[in-house]
Coordinates of C-alpha atoms in Angstrom, one line a residue:
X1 CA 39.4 -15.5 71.2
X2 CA 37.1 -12.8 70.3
X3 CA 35.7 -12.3 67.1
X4 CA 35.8 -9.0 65.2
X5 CA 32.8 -6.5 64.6
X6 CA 32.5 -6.8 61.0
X7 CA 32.4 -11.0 61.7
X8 CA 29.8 -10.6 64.5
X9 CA 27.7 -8.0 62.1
X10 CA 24.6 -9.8 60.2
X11 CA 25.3 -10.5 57.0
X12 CA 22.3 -8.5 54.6
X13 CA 19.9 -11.1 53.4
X14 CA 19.7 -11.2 49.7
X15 CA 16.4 -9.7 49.0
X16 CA 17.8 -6.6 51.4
X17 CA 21.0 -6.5 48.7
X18 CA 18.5 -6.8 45.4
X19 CA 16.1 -4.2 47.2
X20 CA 19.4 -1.4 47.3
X21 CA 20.5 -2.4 44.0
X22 CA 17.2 -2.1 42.2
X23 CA 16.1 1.3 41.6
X24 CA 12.6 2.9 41.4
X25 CA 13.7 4.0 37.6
X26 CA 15.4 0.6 36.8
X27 CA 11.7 -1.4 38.3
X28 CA 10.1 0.8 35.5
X29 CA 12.5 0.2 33.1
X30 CA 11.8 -3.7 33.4
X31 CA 8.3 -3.1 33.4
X32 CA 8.7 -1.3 30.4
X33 CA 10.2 -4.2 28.5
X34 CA 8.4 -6.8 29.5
X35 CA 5.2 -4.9 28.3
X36 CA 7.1 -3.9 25.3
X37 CA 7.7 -8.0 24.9
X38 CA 4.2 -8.7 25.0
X39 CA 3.1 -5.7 22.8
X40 CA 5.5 -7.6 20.3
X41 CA 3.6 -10.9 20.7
X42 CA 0.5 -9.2 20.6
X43 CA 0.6 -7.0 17.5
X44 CA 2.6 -9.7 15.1
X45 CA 0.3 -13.1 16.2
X46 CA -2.4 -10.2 15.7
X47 CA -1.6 -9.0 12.6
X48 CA -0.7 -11.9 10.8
X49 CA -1.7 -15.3 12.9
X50 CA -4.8 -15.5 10.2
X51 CA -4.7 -13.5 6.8
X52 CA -7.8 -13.1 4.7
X53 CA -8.4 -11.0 1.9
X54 CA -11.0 -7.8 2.7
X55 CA -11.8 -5.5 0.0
X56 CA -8.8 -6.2 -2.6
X57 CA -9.2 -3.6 -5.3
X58 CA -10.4 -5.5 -7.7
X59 CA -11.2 -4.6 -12.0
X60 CA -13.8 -6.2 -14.4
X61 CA -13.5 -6.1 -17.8
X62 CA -16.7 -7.4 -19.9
X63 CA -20.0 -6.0 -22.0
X64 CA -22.1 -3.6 -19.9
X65 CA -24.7 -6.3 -18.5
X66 CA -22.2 -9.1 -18.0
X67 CA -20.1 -7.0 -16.1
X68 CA -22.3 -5.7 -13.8
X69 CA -23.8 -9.2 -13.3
X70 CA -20.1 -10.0 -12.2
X71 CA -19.8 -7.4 -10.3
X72 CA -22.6 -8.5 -8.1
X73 CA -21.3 -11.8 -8.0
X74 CA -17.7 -10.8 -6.9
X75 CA -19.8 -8.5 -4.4
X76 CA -21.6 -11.2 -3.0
X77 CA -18.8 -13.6 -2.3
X78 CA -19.0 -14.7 1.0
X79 CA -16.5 -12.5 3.8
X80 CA -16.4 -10.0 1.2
X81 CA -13.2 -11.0 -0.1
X82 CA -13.0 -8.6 -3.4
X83 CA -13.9 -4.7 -3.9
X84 CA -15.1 -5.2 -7.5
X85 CA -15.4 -2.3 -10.1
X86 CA -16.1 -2.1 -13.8
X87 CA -13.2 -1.5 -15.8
X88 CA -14.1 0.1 -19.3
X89 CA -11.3 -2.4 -21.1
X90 CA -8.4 -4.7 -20.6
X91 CA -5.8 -1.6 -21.7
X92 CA -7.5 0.0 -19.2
X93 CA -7.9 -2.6 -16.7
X94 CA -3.5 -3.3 -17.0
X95 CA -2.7 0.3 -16.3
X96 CA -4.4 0.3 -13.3
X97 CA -2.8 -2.4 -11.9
X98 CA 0.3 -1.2 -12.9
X99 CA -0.7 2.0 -11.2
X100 CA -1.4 0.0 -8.4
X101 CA -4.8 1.3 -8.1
X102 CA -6.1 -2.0 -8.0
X103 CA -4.5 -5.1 -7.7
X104 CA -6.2 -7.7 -10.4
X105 CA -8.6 -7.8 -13.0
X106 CA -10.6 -10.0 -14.9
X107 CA -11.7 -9.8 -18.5
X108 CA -14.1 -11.7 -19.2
X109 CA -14.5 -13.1 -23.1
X110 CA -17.8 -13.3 -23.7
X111 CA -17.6 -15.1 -26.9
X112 CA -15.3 -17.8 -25.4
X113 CA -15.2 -20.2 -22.2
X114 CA -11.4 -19.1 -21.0
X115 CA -11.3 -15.2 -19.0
X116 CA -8.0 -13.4 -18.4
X117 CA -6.9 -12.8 -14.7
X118 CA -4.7 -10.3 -14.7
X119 CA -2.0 -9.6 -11.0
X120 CA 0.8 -8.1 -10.2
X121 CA 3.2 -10.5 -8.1
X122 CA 5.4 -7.4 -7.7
X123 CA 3.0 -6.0 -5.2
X124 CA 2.9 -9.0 -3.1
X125 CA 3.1 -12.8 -4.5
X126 CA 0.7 -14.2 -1.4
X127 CA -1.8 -11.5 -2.9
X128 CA -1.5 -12.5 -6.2
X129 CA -1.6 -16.4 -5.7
X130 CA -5.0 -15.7 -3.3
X131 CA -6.9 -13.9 -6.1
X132 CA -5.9 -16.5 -8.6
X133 CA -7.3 -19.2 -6.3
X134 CA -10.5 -17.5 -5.7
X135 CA -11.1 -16.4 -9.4
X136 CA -10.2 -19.8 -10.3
X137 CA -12.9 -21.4 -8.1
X138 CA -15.8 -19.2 -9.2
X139 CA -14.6 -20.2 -12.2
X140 CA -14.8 -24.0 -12.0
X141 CA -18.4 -23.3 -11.0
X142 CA -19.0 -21.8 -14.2
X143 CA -17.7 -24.2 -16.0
X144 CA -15.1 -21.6 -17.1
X145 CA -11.4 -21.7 -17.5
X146 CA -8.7 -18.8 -16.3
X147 CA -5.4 -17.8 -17.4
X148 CA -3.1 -15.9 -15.7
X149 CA -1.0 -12.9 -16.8
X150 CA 1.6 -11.2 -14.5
X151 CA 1.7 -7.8 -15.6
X152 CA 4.7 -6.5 -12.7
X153 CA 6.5 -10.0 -11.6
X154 CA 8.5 -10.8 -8.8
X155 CA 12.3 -10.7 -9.5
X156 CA 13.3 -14.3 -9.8
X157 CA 15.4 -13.8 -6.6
X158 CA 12.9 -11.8 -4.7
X159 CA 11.2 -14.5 -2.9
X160 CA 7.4 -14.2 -2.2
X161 CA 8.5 -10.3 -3.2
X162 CA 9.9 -9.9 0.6
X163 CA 12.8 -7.7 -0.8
X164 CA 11.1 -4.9 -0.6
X165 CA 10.3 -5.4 2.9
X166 CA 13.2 -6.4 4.7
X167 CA 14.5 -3.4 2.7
X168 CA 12.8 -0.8 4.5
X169 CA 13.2 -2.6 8.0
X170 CA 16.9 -2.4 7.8
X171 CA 16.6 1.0 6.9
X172 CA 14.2 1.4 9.7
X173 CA 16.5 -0.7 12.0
X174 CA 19.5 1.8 10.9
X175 CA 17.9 4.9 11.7
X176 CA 16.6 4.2 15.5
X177 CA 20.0 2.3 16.0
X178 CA 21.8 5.2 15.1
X179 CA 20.1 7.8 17.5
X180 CA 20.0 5.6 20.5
X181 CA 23.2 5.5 19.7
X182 CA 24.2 9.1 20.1
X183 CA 21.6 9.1 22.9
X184 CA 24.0 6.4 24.8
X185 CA 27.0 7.9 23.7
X186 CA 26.2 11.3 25.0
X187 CA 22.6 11.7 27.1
X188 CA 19.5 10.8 25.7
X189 CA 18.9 14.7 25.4
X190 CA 21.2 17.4 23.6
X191 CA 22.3 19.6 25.9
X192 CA 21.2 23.0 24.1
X193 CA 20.3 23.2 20.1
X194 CA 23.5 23.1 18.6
X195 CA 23.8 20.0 19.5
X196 CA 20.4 18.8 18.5
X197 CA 21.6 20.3 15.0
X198 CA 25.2 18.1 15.2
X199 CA 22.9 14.9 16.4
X200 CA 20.4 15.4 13.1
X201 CA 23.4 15.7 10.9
X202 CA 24.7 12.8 12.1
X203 CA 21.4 11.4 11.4
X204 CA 21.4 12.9 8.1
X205 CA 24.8 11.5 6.7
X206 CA 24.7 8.2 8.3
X207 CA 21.1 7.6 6.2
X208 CA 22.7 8.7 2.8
X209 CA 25.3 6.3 3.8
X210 CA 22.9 3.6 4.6
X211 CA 20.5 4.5 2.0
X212 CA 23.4 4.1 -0.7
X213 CA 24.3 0.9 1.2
X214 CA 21.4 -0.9 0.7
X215 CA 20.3 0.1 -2.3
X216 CA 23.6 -1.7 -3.8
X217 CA 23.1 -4.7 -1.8
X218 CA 19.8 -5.4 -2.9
X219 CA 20.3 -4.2 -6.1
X220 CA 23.9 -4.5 -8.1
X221 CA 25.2 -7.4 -5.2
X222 CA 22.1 -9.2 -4.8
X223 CA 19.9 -8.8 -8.0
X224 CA 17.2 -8.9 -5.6
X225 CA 15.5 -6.0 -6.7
X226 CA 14.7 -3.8 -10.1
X227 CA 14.0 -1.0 -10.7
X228 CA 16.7 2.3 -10.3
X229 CA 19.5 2.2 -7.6
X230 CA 19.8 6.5 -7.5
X231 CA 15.7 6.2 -6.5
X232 CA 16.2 3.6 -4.1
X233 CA 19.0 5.2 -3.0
X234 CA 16.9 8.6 -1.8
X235 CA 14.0 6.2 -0.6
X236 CA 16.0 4.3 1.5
X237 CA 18.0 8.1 3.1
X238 CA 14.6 9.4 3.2
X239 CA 13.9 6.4 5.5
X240 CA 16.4 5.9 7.7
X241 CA 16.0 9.9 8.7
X242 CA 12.6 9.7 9.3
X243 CA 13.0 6.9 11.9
X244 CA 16.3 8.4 12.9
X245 CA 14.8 11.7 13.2
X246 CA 11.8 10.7 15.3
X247 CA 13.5 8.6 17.4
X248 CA 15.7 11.6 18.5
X249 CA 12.5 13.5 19.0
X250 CA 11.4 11.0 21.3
X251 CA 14.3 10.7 23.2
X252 CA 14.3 14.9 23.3
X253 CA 10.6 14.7 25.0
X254 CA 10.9 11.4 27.1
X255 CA 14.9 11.1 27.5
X256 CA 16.0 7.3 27.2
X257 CA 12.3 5.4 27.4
X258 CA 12.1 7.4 23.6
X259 CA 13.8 4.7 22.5
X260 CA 11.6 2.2 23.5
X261 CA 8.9 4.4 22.6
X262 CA 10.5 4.3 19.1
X263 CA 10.7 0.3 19.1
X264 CA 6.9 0.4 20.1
X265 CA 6.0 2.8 16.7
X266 CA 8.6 1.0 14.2
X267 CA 9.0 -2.4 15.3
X268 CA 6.1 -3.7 17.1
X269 CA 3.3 -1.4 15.2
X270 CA 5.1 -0.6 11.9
X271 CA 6.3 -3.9 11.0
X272 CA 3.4 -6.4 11.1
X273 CA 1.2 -3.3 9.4
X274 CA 3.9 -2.7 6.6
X275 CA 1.9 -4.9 4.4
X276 CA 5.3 -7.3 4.0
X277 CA 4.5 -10.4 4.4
X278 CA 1.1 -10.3 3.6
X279 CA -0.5 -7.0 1.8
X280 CA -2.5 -4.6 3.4
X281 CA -5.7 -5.9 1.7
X282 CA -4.8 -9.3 3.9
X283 CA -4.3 -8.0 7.1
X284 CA -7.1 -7.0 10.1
X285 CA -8.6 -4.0 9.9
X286 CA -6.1 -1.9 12.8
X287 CA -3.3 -3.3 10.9
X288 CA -4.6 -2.1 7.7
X289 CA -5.5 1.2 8.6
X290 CA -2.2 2.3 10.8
X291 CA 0.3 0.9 8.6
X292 CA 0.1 3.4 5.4
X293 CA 0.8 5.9 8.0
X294 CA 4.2 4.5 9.7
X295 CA 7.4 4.5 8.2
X296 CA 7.6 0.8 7.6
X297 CA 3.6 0.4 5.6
X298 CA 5.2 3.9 3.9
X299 CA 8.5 2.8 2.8
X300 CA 7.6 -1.1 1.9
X301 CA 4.7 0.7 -0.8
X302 CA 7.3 3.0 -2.0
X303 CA 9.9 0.4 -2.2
X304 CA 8.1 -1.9 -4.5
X305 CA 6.5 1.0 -6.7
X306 CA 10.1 1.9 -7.6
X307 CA 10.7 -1.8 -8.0
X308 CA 8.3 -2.9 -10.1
X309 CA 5.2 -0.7 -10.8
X310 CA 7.9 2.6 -12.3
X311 CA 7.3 4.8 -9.4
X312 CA 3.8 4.8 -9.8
X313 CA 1.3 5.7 -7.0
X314 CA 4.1 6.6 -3.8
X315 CA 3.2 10.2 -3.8
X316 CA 1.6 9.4 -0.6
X317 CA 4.3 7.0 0.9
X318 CA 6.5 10.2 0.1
X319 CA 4.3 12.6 2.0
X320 CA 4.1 10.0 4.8
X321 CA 8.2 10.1 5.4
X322 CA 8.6 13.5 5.0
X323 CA 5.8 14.6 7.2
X324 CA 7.7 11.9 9.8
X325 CA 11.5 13.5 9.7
X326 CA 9.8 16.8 9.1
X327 CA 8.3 16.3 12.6
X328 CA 11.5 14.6 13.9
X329 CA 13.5 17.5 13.7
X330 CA 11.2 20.3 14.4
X331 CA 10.6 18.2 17.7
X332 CA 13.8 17.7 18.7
X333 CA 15.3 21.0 17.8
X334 CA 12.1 22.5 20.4
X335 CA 13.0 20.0 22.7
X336 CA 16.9 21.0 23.0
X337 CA 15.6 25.1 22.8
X338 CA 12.9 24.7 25.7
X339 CA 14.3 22.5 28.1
X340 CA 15.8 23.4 31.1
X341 CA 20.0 23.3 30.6
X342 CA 22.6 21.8 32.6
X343 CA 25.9 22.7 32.6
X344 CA 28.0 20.0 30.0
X345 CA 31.5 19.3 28.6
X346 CA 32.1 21.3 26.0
X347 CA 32.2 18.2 23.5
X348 CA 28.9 16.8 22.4

């Protein structure tokens, strides 16, 4: 009995199949994610493996000589903890915290033996509870008491004043979810402009959607957070187009690795630097400096000034999320006008 050709044929070797199934693009791909992973690792353990206060804003309330001699003191405090100015009095010293141009104050009574500490747990409970422990020490060693006043609190429910925070990420998370999704849905790139515009007004009505949304959650459901629903309402469409914006321009200059290339900017540089978990004066100095200018940093300051500090001080947060879906579009709007075009269904 003779056996047939495709029986007497060698049988491709497993490596041989992998090697035909595995693409140049697809290698890259995976090399893409796996550096993506260790970014990840890299920039949270980085940011937040080891927080230490570094140059807190910090006010000091007292007569001219005993101020300044506190002042020095706070200076000299060893890691440089503390950015200590004189403050002229303690009205003074409560509106800026409240205008979150610093974040504590003391006021020293120089008739008594007990100061005033002055924070704001709205801007970050993990701040507040580290300058109450150093002012307390110093303190001790002057054989001085401290009492504490919260001028902006923490919601009861907003635990370690996180709220804010996870906030903006799902925000964040919303807005690159929703462009990769048109980008799987229908090519990472619009074929020609009008369809860049149909893709950004997608963009556009699935953040007023999801800025609504979570406004109401965190606010009316939740009573997680203060402050107005309508302002967190615009923050939170603001945010999700940003991302959602610039995550389409990505995917306009780069095609699908934009995606990832969003993930690296949002997720694994934007989070740990949003100043979330621990607030920008406790993070290293990369963190601190990159994180006011990513949507995350941007939208977690905002967030709690609407919160708790009445809006103060996010003129700059604002800036930073409109200069971000300002950019988004403009980008992907030149990226669907000056590309080469295929021909595509007529349907987008």
């Amino acid at each position: 009995m003779t056996q047939s050709a495709d029986a007497e044929a060698p049988r491709p070797s497993f490596l041989a199949e992998a090697k035909g199934a595995v693409t140049p693009r697809a290698t890259l791909l995976v090399i893409g994610a796996i550096a993506l992973q260790l970014l990840f690792i890299a920039s949270y353990v980085g940011a937040l493996h080891d927080p230490e206060p570094k140059d807190v804003p910090f006010g000091v309330v007292a007569p001219q000589v005993a101020a300044e001699q506190a002042v020095t003191r706070l200076e000299r405090l060893p890691g440089s903890p503390l950015d200590p100015r004189a403050v002229a009095d303690a009205a003074t010293a409560r509106k800026q915290v409240l205008n979150r141009d610093i974040d504590g104050a003391l006021i020293i009574d120089p008739a008594g033996t007990t100061d005033t500490l002055l924070v704001a747990t709205g801007g970050g409970t993990v701040l507040a509870t580290t300058l109450e422990t150093i002012v307390a020490t110093l303190e001790k060693a002057e054989q001085r008491t401290v009492r504490v006043i919260d001028v902006a609190p923490a919601s009861a429910e907003d635990f370690d004043g996180l709220s804010s925070f996870y906030l903006v990420v799902g925000w964040c998370v919303g807005g690159y979810l929703c462009a990769s999704i048109l980008a799987i849905s229908s090519g990472a790139r619009p074929a020609d402009p009008r369809r860049a515009v149909i893709r950004l007004l997608v963009m556009a009505l699935a953040s007023i959607v999801g800025g609504l949304g979570g406004a109401v959650i965190v606010g009316p459901i939740l009573g997680a957070l203060p402050g107005s629903v309508a302002a967190l309402w615009g923050l939170g469409a603001l945010i999700t187009f940003a991302v959602g914006a610039a995550t389409l321009a990505l995917q306009g200059i780069f095609g699908i690795v934009g995606i990832g290339l969003a993930i690296l900017l949002v997720v694994i540089a934007g989070n740990p630097s949003a100043g979330g978990a621990f607030p920008l004066p406790m993070l290293p100095p990369f963190w601190k400096a990159i994180g006011p200018a990513l949507p995350p940093g941007a939208g977690t300051w905002a967030a709690r000034s609407i919160a708790y500090f009445k809006g103060n001080n996010m003129t700059a947060s604002l800036l930073v999320l409109s200069a971000w879906a300002l950019a988004g579009t403009v980008i992907t709007m030149a990226a669907a006008t000056f590309r080469p075009h295929a021909k595509v269904p007529p349907l987008a």
